[in-house]
Tab-separated table of C-alpha atoms in Angstrom:
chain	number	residue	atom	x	y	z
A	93	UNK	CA	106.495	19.012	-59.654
A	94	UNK	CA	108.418	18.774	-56.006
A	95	UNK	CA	109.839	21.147	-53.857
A	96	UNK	CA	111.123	20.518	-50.463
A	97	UNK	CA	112.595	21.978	-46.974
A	98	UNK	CA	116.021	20.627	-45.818
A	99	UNK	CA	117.262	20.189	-42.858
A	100	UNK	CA	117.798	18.705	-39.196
A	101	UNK	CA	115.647	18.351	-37.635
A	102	UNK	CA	113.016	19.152	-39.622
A	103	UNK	CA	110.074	17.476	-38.592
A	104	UNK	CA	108.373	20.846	-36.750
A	105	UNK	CA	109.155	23.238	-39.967
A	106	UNK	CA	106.172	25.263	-41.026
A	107	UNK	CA	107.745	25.984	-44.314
A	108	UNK	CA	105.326	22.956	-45.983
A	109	UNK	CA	102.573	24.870	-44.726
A	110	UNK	CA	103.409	27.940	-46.024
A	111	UNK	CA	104.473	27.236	-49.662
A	112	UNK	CA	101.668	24.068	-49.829
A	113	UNK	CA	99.136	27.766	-49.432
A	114	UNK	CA	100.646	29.358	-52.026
A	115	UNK	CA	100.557	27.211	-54.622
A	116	UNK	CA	97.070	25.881	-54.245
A	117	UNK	CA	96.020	29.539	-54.521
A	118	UNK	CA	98.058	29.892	-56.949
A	119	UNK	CA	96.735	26.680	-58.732
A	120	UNK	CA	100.190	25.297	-59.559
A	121	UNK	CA	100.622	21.367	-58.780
A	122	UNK	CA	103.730	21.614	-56.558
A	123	UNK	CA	104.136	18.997	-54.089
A	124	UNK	CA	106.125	20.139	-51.212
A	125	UNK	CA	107.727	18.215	-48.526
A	126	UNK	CA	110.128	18.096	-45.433
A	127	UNK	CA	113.102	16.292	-45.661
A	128	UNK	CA	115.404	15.268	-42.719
A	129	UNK	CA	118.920	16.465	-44.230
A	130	UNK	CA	122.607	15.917	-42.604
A	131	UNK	CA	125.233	17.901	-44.152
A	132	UNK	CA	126.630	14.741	-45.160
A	133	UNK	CA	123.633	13.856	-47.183
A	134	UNK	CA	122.821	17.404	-48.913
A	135	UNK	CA	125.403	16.697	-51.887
A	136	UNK	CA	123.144	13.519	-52.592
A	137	UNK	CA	120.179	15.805	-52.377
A	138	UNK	CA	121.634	18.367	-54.756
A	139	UNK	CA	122.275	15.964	-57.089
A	140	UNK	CA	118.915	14.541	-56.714
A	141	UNK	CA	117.535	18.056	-58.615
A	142	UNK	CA	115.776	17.088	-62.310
A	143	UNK	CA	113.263	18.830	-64.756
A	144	UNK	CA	110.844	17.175	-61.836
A	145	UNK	CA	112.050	20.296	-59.226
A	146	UNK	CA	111.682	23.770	-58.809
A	147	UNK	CA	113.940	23.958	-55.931
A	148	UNK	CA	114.803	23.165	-52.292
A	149	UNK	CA	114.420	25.660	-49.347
A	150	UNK	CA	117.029	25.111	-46.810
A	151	UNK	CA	117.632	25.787	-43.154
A	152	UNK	CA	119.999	24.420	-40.630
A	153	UNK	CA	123.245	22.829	-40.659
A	154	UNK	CA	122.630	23.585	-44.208
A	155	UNK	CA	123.123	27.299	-45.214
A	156	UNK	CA	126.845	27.448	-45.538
A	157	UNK	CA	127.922	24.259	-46.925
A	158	UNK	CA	125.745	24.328	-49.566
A	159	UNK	CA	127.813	26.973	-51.388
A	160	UNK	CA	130.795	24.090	-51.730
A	161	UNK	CA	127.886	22.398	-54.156
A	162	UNK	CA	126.085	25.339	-56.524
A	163	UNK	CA	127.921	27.459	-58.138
A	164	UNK	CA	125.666	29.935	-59.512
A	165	UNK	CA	124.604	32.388	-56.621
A	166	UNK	CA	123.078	35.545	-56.244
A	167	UNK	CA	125.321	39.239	-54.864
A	168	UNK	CA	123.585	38.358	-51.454
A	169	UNK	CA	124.852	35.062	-51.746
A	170	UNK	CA	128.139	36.008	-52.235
A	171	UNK	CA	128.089	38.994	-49.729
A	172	UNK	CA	126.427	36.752	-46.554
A	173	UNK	CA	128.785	33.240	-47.751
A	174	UNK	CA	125.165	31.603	-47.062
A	175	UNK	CA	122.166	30.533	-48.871
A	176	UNK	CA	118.718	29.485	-48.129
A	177	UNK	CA	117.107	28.772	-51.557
A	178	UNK	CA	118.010	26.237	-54.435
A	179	UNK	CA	116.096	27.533	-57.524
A	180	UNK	CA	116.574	27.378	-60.956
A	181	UNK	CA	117.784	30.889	-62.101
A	182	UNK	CA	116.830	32.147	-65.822
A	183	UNK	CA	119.388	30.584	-67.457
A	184	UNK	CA	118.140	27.433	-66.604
A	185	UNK	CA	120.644	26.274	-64.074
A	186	UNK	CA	120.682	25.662	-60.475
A	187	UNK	CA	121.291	28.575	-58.279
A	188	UNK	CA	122.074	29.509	-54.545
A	189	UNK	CA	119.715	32.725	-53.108
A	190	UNK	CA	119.352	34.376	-49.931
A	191	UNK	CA	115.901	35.163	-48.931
A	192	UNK	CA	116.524	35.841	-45.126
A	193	UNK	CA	117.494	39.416	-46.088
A	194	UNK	CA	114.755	40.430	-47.553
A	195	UNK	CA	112.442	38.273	-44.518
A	196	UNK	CA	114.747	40.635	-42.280
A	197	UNK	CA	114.639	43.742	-43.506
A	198	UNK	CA	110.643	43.521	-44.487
A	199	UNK	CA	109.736	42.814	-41.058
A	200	UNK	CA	111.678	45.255	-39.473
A	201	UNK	CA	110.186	48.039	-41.983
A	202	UNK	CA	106.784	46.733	-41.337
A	203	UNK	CA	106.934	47.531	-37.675
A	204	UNK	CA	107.465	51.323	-38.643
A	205	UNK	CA	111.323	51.390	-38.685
A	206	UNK	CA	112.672	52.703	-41.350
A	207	UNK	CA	116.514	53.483	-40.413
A	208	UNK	CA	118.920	52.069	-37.939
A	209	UNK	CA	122.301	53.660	-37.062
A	210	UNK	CA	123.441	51.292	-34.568
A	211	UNK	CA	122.768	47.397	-34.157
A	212	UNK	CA	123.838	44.693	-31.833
A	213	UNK	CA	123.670	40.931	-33.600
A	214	UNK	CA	123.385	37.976	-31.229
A	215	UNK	CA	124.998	35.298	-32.491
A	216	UNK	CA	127.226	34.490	-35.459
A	217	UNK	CA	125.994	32.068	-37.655
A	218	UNK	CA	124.340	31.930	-40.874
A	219	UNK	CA	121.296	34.069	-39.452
A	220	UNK	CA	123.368	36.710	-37.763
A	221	UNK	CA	125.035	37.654	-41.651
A	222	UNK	CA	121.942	37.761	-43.219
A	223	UNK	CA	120.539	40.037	-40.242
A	224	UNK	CA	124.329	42.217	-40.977
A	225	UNK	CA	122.937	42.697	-44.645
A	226	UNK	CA	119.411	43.053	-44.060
A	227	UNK	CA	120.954	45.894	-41.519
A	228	UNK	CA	123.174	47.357	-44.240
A	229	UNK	CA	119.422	48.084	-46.595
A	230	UNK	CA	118.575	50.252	-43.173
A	231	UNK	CA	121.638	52.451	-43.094
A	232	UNK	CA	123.580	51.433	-40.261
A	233	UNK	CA	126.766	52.000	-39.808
A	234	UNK	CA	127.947	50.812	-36.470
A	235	UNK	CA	127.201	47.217	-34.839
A	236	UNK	CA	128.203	44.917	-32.123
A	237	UNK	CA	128.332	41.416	-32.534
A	238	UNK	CA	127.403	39.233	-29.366
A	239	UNK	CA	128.880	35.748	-29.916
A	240	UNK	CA	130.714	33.034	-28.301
A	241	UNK	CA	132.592	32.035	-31.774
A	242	UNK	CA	135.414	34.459	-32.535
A	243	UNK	CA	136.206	32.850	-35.686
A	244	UNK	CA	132.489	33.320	-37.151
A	245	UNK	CA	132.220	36.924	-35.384
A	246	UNK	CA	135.443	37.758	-37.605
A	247	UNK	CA	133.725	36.315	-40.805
A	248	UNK	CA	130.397	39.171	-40.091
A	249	UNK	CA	133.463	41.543	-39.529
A	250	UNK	CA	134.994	41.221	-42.589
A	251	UNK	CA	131.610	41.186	-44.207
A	252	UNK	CA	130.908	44.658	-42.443
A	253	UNK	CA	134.038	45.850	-43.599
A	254	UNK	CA	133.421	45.095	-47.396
A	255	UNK	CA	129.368	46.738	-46.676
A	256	UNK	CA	131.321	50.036	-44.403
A	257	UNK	CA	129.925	48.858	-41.181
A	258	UNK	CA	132.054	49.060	-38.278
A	259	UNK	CA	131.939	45.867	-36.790
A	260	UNK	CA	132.912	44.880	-32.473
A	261	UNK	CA	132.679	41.685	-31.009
A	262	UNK	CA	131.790	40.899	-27.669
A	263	UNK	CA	132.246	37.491	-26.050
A	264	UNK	CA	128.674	36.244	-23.939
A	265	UNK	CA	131.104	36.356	-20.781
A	266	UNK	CA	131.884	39.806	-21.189
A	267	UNK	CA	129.676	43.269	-19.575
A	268	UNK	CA	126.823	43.410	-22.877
A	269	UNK	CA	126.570	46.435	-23.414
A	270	UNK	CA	122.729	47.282	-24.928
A	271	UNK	CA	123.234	51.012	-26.338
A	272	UNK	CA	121.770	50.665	-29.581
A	273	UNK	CA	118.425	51.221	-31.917
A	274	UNK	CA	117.922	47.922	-32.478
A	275	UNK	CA	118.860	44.335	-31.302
A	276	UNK	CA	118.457	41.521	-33.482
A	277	UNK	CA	118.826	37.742	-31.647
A	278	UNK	CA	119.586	34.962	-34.030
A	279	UNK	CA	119.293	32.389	-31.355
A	280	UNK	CA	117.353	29.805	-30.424
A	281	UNK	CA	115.016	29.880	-27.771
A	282	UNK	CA	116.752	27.040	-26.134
A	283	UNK	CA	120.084	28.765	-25.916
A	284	UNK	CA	118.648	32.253	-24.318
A	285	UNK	CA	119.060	31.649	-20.572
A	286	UNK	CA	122.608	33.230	-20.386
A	287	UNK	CA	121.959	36.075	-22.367
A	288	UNK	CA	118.843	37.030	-20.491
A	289	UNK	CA	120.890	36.445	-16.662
A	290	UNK	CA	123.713	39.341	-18.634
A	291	UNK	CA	120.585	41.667	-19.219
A	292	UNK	CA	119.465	41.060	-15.670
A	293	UNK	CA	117.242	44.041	-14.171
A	294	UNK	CA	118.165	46.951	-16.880
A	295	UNK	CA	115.461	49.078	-18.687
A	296	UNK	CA	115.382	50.596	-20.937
A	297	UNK	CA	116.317	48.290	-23.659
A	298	UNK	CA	116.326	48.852	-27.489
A	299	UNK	CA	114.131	47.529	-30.071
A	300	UNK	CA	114.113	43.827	-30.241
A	301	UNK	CA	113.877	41.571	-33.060
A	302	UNK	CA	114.306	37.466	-31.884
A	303	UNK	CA	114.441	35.407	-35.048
A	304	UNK	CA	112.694	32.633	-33.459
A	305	UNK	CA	109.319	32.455	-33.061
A	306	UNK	CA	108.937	28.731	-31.287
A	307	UNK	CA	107.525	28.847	-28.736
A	308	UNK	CA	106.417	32.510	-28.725
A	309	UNK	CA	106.835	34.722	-26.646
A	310	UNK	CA	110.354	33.128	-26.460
A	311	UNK	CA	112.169	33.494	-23.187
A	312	UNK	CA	114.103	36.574	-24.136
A	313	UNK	CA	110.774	38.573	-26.064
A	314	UNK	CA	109.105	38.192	-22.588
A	315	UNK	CA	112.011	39.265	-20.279
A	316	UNK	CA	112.537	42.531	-22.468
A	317	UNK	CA	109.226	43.397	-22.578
A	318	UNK	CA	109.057	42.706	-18.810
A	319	UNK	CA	112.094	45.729	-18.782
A	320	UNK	CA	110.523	48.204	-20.429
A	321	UNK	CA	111.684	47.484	-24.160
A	322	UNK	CA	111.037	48.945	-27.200
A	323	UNK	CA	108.862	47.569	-30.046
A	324	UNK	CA	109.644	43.286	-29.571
A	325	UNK	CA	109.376	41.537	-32.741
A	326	UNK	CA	109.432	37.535	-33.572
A	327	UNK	CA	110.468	35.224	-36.508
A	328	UNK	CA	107.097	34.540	-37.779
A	329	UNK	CA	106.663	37.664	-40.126
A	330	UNK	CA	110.458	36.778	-41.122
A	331	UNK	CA	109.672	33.015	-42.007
A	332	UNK	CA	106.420	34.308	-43.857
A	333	UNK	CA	108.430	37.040	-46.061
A	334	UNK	CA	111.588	34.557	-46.820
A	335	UNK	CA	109.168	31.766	-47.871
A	336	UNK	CA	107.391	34.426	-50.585
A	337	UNK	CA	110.358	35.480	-52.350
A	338	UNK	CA	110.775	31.557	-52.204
A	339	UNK	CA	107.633	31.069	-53.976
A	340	UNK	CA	107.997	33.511	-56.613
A	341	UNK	CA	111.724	32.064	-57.377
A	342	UNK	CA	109.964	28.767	-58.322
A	343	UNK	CA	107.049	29.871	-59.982
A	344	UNK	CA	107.579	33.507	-61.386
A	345	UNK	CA	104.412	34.466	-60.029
A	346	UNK	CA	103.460	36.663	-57.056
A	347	UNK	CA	103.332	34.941	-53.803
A	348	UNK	CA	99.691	35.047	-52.328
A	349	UNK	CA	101.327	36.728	-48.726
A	350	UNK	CA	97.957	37.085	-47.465
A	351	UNK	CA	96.421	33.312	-47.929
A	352	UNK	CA	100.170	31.722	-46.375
A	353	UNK	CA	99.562	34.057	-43.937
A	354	UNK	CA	96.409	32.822	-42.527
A	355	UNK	CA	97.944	28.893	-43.087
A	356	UNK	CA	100.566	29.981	-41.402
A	357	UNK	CA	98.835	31.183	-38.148
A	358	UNK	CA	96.383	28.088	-38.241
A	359	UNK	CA	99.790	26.060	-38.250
A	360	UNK	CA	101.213	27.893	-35.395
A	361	UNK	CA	101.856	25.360	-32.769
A	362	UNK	CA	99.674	26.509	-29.203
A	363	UNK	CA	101.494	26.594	-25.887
């Protein structure tokens, strides 16, 4: 059987690792792989899919226009407009799922919070809905959307509106304002520089969660905890959480958390 991760790039995903744990624990001969994906190439991947797949995990450029090519999706699907997981549902089709929200939500819960009333998002894109949703399972109700893209801000607004969340949008060049319980950054490392020079000296900063987790401490966990910020958490317990509800979609077992765990921090890269 095959499974795979696409992508671009791809080459550095730890996703191989973690589902190539689970299913020798779990005993099931899956082979699963990394494959360099445009956007202009995933319709030729999709139609690759036979009785030889359980399903493709997907991450970037890929979450969005993957809904123009599976129809069958799940409420989360249809509520974020994005998907991470090709699996084949119970009726024996192909279908679209979103397992960032629950990757999300988990790891926020597992660091002891259990409600949020007010959020700021960072960033717009496929991440920044699913973070909306996973937000919407902790009760908030008001949130702030940091993003350079006004188009893609309105999209989360209009998604906040259907889930009751007051929704603002703030443009990177604008004052950030930081009054909140919890700030979620779906940006990449790479791309932190200006947000961190619009924090500047301030303390007393919210709860952090950065999606990304490469390297780690990213350049925004560090300068928060430097200014006296709440709890700081990274994408590593998000990628781990995603990837099990990923397993158990292709192989309707439990997903051996513990054993991908411990591949997943031997696969760490070191800095």
């Amino acid at each position: 059987m095959k499974a795979a991760v696409l992508g671009s790039p791809i080459a550095h995903s730890l996703s191989p690792v973690l589902h190539n744990a689970a299913y020798q624990v779990l005993g099931i001969a899956i082979e699963y792989t990394a494959i360099d994906t445009s956007i202009a190439q995933l319709a030729g991947r999709i139609a690759e899919l036979d009785a030889d797949h359980v399903g493709y995990s997907l991450t970037m450029p890929l979450k969005l226009d993957v809904l123009n090519l599976v129809s069958a999706r799940s409420s989360l699907v249809e509520q974020t407009g994005c998907a991470n997981t090709v699996y084949r549902n119970m009726h024996g089709e192909w279908a679209l799922e979103n397992t960032d929200v629950f990757g999300i939500s988990r790891t926020i819960r597992r660091a002891g919070i259990e409600s949020v009333d007010s959020a700021i998002i960072i960033g717009s894109g496929a991440t920044g809905r699913s973070a909306l949703s996973a937000l919407d399972h902790l009760g908030v109700r008001e949130v702030t959307c940091i993003a350079r893209n006004r188009d893609s801000a309105g999209r989360i607004r209009s998604q906040g509106e259907a889930l009751g969340i007051q929704v603002e949008w703030a443009d990177f060049s604008e004052e950030i304002s930081l009054t909140a319980d919890l700030a979620i950054s779906t940006v990449p490392g790479s791309a932190q520089d200006q947000i961190v020079s619009k924090i500047g000296a301030r303390q007393g900063l919210p709860a952090l969660f950065d999606i990304s987790y490469s390297p780690w401490p990213s350049v925004l966990g560090s300068h928060w905890k430097e200014h006296g910020g709440g709890v700081v958490l990274g994408g590593i317990e998000m990628l781990l959480w995603q990837a099990s509800i990923q397993v158990e979609l292709f192989t309707g077992l439990p997903a051996p958390v513990e054993a991908m765990r411990a591949a997943l921090s031997n696969g760490l890269p070191t800095t």
